[in-house]
Coordinates of N, CA, C and O in Angstrom, one line a residue:
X1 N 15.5 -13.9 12.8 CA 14.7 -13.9 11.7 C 13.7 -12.7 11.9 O 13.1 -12.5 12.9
X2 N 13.5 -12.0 10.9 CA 12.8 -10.5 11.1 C 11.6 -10.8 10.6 O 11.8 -11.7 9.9
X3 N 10.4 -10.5 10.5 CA 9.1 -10.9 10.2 C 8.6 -10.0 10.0 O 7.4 -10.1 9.8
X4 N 9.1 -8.6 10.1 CA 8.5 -7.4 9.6 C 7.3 -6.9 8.9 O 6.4 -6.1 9.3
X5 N 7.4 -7.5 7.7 CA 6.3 -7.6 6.7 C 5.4 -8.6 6.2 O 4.8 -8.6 5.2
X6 N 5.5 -9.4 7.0 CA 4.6 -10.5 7.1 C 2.9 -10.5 7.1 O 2.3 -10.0 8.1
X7 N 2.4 -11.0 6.1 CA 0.9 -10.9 5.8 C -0.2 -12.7 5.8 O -0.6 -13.2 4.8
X8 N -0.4 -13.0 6.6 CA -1.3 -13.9 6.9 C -2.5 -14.0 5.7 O -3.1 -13.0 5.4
X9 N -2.9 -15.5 5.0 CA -3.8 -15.2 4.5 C -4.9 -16.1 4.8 O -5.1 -17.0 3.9
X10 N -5.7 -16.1 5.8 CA -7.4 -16.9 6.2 C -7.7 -17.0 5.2 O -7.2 -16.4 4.2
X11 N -8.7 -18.0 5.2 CA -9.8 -17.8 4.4 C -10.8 -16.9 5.1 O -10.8 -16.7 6.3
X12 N -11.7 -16.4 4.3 CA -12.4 -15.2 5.0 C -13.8 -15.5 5.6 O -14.5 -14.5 5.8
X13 N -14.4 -17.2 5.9 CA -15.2 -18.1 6.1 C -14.3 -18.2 7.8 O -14.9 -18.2 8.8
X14 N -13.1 -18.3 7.7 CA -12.5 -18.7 9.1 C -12.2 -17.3 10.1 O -12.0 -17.2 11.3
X15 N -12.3 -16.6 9.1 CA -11.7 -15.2 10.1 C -12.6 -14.3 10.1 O -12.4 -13.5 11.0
X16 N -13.9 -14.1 9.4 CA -15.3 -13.8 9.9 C -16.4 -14.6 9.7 O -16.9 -14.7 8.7
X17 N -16.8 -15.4 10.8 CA -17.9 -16.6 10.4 C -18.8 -16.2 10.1 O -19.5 -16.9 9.3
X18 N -19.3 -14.9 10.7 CA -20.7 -14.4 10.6 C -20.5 -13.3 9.7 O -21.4 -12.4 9.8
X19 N -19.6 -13.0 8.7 CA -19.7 -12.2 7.5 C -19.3 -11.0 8.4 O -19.1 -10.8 9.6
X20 N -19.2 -10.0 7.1 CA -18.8 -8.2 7.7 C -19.8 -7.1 6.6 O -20.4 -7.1 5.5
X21 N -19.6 -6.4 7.4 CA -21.1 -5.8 7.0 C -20.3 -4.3 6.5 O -19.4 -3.9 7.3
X22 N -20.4 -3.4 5.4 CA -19.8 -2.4 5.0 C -20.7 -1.1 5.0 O -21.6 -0.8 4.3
X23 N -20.1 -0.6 6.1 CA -21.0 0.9 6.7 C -20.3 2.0 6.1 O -19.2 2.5 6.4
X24 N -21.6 2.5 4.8 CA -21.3 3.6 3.6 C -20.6 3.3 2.8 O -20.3 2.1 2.6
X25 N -19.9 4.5 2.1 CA -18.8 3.8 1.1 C -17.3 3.7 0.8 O -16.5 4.3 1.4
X26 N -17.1 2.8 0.0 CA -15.7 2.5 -0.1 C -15.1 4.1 -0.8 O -15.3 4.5 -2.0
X27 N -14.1 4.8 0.3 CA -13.5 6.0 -0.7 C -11.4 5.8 -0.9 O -10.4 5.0 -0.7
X28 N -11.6 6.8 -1.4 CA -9.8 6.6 -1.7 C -9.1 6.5 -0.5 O -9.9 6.4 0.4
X29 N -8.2 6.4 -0.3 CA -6.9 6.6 1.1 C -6.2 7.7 0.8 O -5.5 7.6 -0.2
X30 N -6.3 8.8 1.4 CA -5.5 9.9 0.8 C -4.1 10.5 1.6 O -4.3 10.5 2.8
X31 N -3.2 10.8 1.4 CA -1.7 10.7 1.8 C -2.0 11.9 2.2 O -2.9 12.6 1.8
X32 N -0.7 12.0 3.5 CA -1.1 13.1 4.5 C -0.3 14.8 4.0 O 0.8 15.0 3.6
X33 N -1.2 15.6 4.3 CA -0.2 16.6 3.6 C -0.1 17.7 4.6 O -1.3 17.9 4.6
X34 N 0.5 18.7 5.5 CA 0.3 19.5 6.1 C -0.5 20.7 5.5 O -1.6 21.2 6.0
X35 N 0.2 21.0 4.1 CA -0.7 22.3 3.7 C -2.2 21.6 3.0 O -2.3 20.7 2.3
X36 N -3.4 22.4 3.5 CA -4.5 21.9 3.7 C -5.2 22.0 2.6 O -6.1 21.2 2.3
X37 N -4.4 23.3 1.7 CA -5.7 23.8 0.4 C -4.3 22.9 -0.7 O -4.1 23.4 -1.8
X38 N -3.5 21.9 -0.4 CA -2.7 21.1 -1.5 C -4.1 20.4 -2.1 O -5.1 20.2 -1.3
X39 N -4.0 20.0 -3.5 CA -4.8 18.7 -3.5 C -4.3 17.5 -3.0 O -3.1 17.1 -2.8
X40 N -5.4 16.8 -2.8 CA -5.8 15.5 -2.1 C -4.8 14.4 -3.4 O -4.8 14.7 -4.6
X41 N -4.1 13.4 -2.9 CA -3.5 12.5 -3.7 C -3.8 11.0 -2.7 O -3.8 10.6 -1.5
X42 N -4.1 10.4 -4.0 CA -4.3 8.7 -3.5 C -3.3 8.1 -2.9 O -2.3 8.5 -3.5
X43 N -3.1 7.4 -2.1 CA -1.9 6.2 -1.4 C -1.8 5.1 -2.8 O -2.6 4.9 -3.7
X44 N -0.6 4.7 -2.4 CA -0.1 3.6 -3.4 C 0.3 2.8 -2.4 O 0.7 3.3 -1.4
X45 N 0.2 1.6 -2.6 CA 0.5 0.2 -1.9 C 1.9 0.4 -2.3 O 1.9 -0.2 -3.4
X46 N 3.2 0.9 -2.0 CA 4.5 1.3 -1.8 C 4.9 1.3 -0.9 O 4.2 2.1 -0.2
X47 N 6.0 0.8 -0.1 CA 6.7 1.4 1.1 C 7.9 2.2 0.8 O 8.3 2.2 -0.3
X48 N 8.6 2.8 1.9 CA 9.4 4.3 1.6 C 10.4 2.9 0.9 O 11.0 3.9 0.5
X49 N 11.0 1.9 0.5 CA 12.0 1.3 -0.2 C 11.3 1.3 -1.6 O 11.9 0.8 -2.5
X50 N 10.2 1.8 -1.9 CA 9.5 1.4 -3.2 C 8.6 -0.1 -3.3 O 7.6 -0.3 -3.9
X51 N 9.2 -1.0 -2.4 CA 8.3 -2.9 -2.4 C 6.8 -2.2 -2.3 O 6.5 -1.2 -1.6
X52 N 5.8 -3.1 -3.2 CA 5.0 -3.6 -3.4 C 3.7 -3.3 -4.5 O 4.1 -2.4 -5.2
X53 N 3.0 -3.5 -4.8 CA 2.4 -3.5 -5.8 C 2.1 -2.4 -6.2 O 1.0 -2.6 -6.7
X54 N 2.4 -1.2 -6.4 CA 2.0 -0.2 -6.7 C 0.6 0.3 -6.8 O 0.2 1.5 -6.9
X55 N -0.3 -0.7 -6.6 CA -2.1 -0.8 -7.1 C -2.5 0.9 -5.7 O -1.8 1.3 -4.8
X56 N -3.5 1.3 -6.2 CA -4.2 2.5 -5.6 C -5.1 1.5 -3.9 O -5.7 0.4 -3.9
X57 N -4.6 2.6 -2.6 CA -5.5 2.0 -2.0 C -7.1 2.7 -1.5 O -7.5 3.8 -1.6
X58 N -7.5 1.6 -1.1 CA -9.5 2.0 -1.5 C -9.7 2.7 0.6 O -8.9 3.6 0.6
X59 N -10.1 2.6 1.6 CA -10.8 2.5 2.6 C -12.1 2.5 3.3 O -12.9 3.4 3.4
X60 N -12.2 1.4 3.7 CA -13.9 1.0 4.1 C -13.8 0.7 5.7 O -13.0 0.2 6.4
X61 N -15.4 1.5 6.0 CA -15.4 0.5 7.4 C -16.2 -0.2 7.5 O -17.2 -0.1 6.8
X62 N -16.1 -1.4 8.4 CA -16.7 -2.6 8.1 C -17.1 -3.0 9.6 O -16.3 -2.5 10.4
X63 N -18.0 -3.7 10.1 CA -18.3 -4.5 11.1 C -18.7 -6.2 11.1 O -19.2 -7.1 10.5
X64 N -18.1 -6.0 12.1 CA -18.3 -7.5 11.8 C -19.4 -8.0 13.3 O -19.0 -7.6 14.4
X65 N -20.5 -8.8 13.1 CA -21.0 -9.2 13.8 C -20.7 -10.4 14.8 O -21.5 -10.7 15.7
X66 N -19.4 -11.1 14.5 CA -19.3 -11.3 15.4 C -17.8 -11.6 16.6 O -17.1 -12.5 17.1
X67 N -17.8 -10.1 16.6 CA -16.8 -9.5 17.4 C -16.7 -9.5 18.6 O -17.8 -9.1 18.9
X68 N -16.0 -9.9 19.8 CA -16.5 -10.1 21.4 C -17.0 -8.9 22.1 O -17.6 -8.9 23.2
X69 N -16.7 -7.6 21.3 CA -16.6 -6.5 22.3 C -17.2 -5.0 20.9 O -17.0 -4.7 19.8
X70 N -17.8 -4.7 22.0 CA -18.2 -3.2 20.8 C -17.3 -2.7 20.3 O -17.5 -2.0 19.3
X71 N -15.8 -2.8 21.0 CA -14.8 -1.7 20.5 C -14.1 -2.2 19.6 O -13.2 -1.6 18.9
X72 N -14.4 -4.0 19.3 CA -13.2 -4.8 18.4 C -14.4 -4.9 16.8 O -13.9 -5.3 15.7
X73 N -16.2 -4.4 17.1 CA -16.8 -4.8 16.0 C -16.4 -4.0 14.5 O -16.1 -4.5 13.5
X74 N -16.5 -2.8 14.7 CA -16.3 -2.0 13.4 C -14.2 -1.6 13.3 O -13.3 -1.2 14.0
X75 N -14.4 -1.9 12.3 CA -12.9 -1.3 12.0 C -12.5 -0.9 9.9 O -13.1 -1.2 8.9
X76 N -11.4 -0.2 10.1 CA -11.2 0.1 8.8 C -10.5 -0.7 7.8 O -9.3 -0.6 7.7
X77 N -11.3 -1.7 7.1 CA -10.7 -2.4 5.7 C -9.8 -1.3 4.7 O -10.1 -0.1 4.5
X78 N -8.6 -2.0 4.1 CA -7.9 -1.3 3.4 C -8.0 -2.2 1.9 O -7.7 -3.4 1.9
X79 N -8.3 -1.7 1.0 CA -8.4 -2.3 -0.4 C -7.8 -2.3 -1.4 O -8.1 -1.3 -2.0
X80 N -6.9 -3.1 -2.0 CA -5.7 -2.9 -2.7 C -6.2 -3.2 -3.9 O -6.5 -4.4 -4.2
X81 N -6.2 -2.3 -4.7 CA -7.1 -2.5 -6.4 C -7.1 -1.1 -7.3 O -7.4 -0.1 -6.7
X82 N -7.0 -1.0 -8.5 CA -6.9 -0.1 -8.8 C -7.8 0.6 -9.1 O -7.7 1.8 -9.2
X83 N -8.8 0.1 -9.3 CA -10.1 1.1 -9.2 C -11.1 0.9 -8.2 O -10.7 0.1 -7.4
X84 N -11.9 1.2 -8.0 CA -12.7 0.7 -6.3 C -13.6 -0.3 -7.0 O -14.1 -0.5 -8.1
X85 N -13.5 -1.0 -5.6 CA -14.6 -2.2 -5.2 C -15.7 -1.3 -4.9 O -15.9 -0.4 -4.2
X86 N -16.7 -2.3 -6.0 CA -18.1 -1.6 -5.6 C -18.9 -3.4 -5.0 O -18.8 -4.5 -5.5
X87 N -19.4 -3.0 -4.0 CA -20.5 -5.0 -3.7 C -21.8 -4.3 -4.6 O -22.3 -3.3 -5.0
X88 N -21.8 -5.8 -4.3 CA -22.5 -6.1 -5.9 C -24.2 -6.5 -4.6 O -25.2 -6.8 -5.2
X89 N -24.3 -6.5 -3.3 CA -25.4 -7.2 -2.3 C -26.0 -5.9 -2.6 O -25.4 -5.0 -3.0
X90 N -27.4 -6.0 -2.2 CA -28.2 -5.0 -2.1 C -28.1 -4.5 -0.2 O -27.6 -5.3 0.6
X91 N -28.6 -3.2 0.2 CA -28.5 -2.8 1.5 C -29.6 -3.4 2.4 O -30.8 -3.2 2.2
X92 N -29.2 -4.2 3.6 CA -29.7 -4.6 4.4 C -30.9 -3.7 4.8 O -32.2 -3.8 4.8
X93 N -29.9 -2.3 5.4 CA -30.3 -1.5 5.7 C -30.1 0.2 5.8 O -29.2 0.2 6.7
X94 N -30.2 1.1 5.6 CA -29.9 2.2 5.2 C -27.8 2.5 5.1 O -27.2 2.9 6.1
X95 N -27.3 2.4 4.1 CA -26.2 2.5 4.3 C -25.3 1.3 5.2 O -24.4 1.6 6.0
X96 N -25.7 0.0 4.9 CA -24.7 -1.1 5.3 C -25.2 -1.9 4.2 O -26.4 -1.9 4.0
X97 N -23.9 -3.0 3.2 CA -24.2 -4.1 2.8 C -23.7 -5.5 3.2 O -22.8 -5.6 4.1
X98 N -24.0 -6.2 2.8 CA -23.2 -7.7 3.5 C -21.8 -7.3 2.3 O -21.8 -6.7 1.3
X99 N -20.3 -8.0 3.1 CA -19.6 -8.3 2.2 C -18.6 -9.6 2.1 O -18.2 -10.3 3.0
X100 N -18.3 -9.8 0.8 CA -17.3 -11.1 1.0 C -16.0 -10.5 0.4 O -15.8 -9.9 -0.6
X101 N -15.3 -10.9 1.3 CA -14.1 -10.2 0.7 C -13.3 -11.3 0.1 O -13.4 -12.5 0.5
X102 N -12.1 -10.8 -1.2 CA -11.4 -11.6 -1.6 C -10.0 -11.5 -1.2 O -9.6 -10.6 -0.5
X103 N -9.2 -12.2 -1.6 CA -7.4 -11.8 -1.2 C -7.6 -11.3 0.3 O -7.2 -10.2 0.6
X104 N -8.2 -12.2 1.1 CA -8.3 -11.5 2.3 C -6.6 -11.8 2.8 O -6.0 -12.9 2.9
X105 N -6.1 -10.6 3.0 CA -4.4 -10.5 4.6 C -4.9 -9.7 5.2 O -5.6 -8.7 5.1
X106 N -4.0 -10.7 6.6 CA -4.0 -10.0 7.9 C -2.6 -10.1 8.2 O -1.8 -11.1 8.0
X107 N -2.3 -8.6 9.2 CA -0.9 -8.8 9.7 C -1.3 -8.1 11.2 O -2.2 -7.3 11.5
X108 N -0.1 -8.8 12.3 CA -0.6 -8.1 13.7 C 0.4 -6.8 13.5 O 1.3 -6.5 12.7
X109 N -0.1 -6.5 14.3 CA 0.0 -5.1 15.2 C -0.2 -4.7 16.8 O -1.0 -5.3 17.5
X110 N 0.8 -3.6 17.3 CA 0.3 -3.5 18.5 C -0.8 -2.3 18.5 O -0.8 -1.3 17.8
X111 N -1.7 -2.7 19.6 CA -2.4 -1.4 20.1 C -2.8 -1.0 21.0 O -2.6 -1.8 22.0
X112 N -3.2 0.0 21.3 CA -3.5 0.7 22.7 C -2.3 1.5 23.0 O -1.5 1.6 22.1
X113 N -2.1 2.0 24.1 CA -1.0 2.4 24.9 C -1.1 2.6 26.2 O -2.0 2.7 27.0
X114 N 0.8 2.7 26.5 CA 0.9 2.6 27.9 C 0.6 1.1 28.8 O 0.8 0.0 28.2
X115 N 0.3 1.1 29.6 CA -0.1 -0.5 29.9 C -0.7 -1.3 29.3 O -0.5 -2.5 29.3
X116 N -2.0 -0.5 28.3 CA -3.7 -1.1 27.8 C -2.3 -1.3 26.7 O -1.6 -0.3 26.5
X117 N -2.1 -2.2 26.3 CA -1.5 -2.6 24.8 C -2.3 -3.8 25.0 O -2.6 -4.3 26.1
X118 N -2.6 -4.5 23.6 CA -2.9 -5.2 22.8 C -2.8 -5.7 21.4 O -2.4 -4.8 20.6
X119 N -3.1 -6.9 20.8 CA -2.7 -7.2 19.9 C -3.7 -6.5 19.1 O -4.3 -5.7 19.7
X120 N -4.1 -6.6 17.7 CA -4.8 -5.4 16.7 C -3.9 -6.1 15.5 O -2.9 -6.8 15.4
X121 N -5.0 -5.7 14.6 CA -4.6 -6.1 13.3 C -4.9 -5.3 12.2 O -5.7 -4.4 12.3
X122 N -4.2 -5.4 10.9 CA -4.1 -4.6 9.9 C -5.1 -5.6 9.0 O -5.0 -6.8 9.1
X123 N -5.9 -5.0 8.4 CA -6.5 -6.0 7.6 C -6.7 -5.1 6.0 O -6.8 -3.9 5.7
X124 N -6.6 -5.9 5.4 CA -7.0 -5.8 3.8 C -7.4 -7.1 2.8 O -7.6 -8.3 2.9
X125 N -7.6 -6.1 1.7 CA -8.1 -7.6 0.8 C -8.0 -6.8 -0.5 O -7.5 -5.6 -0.5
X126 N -8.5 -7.4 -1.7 CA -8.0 -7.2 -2.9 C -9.5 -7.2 -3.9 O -9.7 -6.7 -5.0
X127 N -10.1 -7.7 -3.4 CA -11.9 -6.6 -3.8 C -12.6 -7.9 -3.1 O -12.2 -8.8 -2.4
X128 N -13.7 -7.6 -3.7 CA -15.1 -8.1 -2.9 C -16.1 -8.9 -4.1 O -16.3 -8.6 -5.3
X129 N -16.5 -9.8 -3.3 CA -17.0 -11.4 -4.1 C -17.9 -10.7 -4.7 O -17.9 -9.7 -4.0
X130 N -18.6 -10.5 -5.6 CA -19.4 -10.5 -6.5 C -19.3 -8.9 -7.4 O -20.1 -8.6 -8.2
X131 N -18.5 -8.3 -7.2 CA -18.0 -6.8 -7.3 C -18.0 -7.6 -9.2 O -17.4 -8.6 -9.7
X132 N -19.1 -6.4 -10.0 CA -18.9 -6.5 -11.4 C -18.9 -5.0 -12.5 O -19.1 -4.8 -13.7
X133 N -18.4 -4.4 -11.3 CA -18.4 -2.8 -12.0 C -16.7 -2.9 -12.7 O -16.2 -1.8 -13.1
X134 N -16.1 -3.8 -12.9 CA -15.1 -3.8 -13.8 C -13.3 -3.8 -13.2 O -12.4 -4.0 -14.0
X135 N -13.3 -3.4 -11.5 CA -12.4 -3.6 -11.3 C -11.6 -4.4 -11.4 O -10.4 -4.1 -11.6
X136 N -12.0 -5.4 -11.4 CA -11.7 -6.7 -11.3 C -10.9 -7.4 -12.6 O -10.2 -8.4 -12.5
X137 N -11.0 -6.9 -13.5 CA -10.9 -6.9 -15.1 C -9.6 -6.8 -15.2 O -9.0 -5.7 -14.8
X138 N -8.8 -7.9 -15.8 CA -7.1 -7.0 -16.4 C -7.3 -5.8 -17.5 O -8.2 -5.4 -18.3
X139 N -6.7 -5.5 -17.2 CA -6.3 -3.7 -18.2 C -6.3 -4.7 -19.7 O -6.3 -5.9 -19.6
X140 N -6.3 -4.2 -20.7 CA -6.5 -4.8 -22.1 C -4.8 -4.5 -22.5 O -4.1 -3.6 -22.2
X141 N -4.6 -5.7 -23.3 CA -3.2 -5.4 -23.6 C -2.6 -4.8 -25.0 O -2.4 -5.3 -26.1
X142 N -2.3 -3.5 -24.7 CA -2.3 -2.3 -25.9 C -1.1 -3.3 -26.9 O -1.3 -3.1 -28.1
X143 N 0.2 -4.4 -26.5 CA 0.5 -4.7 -27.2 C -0.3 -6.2 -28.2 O 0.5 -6.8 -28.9
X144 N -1.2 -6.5 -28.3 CA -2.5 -7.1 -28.8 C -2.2 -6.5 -29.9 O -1.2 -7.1 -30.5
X145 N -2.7 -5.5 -30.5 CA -3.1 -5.2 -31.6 C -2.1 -4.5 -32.6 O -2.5 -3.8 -33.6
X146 N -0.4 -4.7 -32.3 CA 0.4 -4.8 -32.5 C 0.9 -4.9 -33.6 O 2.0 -5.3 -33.2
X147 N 1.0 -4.9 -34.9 CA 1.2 -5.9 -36.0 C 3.2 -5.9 -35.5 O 4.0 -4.9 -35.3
X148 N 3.4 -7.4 -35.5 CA 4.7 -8.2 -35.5 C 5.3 -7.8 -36.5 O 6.4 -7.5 -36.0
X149 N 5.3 -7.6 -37.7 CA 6.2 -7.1 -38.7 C 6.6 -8.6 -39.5 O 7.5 -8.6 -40.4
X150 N 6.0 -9.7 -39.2 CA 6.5 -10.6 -39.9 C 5.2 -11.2 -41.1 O 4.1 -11.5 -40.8
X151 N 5.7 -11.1 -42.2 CA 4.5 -11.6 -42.9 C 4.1 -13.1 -42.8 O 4.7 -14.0 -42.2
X152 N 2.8 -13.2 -43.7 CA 2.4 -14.5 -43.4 C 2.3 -15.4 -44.1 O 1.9 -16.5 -43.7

């Protein structure tokens, strides 16, 4: 049984107790290009078969306070939404906010190399608890306003 793409979903109460803290801002994910003066293009939640949501991805770094080791506290959140998550918390302190994340997945991963390997995780989520700048919003549905052609 292959487990390849396998995505774990905590609650985000069990998998950070002490919350995560978002250091600066959430910007695009941009696909890698050799030629340098190309423009910049967003990542799509796609894999090379085409699976999965198509939505735009966001990237944030994040810490979490309560990490065992300096090297495991900060890491890069990946945000699957089509327009960016903005938190809605005011700043603790110069460029960090508290955050809650929603749709939190996690999937493992190996890391390190050579002997130092270790387990590591991919993390993402699908926006953030109080975020009211509109992401969050279904698109309006252009067939709505429609007229059916049937009289009444």
């Amino acid at each position: 049984m292959a487990m390849k793409n396998l995505w774990f979903t905590p609650a985000f109460e069990e998998a950070f107790p002490k919350g995560l803290f978002l250091l600066g801002d959430v910007e695009p994910m941009t696909e890698f290009n050799s030629d340098r003066n190309a423009p910049k293009r967003q990542r799509l939640d796609l894999d090379n078969e085409g699976n999965g949501t198509g939505k735009r991805l966001w990237k944030a770094t994040v810490t979490d306070p309560a990490a065992p080791n300096a090297r495991q506290a900060s890491f890069d959140l990946v945000f699957v939404a089509d327009q960016v998550p903005v938190p809605s918390a005011p700043e603790v302190a110069p460029g960090m906010r508290p955050l809650v994340l929603e749709g939190l997945q996690v999937k493992p991963k190996i890391a390190g190399q050579g002997e130092f390997k270790s387990i590591g995780w991919n993390i993402r989520a699908t926006g953030i608890a109080g975020d009211n700048s509109g992401s969050k919003q279904a698109p309006a549905d252009q067939g709505a306003a429609r007229p059916s052609g049937k009289a009444a």
